[in-house]
């Protein structure tokens, strides 16, 4: 439900027919500025940084956890992004 809410907010702000880069800027704003998702630099090894439900609840996570959330929200707004290892 939370991922759907993030996507709904991004969809409301996203200009129609915007280039992918502009759509990603909107997604960045929603996830990282409005909802405050960020990397846990203080307690990087905390196991909760790896569990998506904990990351969503605490708004803190590992880069890979944040990337998974980003991809799931992007998919919901119709952005076809590919992760790069």
Coordinates of C-alpha atoms in Angstrom, one line a residue:
X1 CA 0.0 0.0 0.0
X2 CA 2.8 2.4 0.8
X3 CA 4.5 1.8 -2.6
X4 CA 1.2 2.5 -4.2
X5 CA 0.9 5.7 -2.3
X6 CA 4.4 6.8 -3.4
X7 CA 3.5 6.0 -7.0
X8 CA 0.2 7.9 -6.8
X9 CA 1.9 11.0 -5.5
X10 CA 4.6 10.8 -8.2
X11 CA 1.9 10.3 -10.9
X12 CA 0.1 13.4 -9.7
X13 CA 3.3 15.5 -10.1
X14 CA 4.6 13.9 -13.3
X15 CA 4.1 16.0 -16.4
X16 CA 2.5 14.1 -19.3
X17 CA 4.9 13.0 -22.0
X18 CA 7.9 14.1 -20.0
X19 CA 11.3 12.5 -20.9
X20 CA 12.4 9.7 -18.7
X21 CA 15.0 11.9 -17.0
X22 CA 12.3 14.4 -15.9
X23 CA 10.1 11.6 -14.7
X24 CA 13.1 10.3 -12.6
X25 CA 13.6 13.7 -11.1
X26 CA 9.9 13.7 -10.0
X27 CA 10.4 10.2 -8.5
X28 CA 13.5 11.3 -6.7
X29 CA 11.7 14.3 -5.3
X30 CA 8.8 12.2 -4.0
X31 CA 10.9 9.3 -2.5
X32 CA 13.9 11.2 -1.2
X33 CA 12.7 14.7 -0.4
X34 CA 9.0 14.3 0.4
X35 CA 9.0 10.9 2.0
X36 CA 12.5 11.1 3.3
X37 CA 14.0 7.8 2.2
X38 CA 17.7 7.8 2.8
X39 CA 20.7 5.6 3.4
X40 CA 21.4 4.6 7.0
X41 CA 24.9 6.0 7.3
X42 CA 24.9 5.8 11.1
X43 CA 24.1 2.1 11.5
X44 CA 24.9 0.6 8.1
X45 CA 25.1 -2.9 9.4
X46 CA 21.7 -2.8 11.1
X47 CA 19.8 -5.9 9.7
X48 CA 16.6 -3.8 9.5
X49 CA 18.3 -1.9 6.6
X50 CA 17.7 -5.0 4.5
X51 CA 14.0 -5.7 5.1
X52 CA 11.7 -3.7 2.8
X53 CA 9.0 -3.4 5.4
X54 CA 11.5 -2.0 7.9
X55 CA 13.0 0.3 5.3
X56 CA 9.6 1.7 4.5
X57 CA 8.6 2.1 8.2
X58 CA 11.9 3.7 9.2
X59 CA 12.7 5.5 5.9
X60 CA 16.3 4.1 6.3
X61 CA 18.0 1.4 4.4
X62 CA 20.9 0.1 2.4
X63 CA 21.5 1.3 -1.1
X64 CA 20.3 -2.0 -2.6
X65 CA 17.1 -1.9 -0.5
X66 CA 16.4 1.7 -1.6
X67 CA 17.1 0.7 -5.2
X68 CA 14.5 -2.1 -5.0
X69 CA 11.9 0.3 -3.6
X70 CA 12.8 2.8 -6.3
X71 CA 12.3 0.2 -9.0
X72 CA 9.0 -1.0 -7.6
X73 CA 7.6 2.5 -7.5
X74 CA 9.0 3.3 -10.9
X75 CA 7.2 0.3 -12.3
X76 CA 4.0 1.4 -10.8
X77 CA 4.1 4.8 -12.5
X78 CA 5.0 3.2 -15.8
X79 CA 8.7 3.8 -15.9
X80 CA 10.6 0.9 -17.3
X81 CA 14.0 1.1 -15.6
X82 CA 16.7 -1.5 -15.5
X83 CA 19.0 -2.0 -12.5
X84 CA 22.7 -1.8 -13.1
X85 CA 25.0 -4.0 -11.1

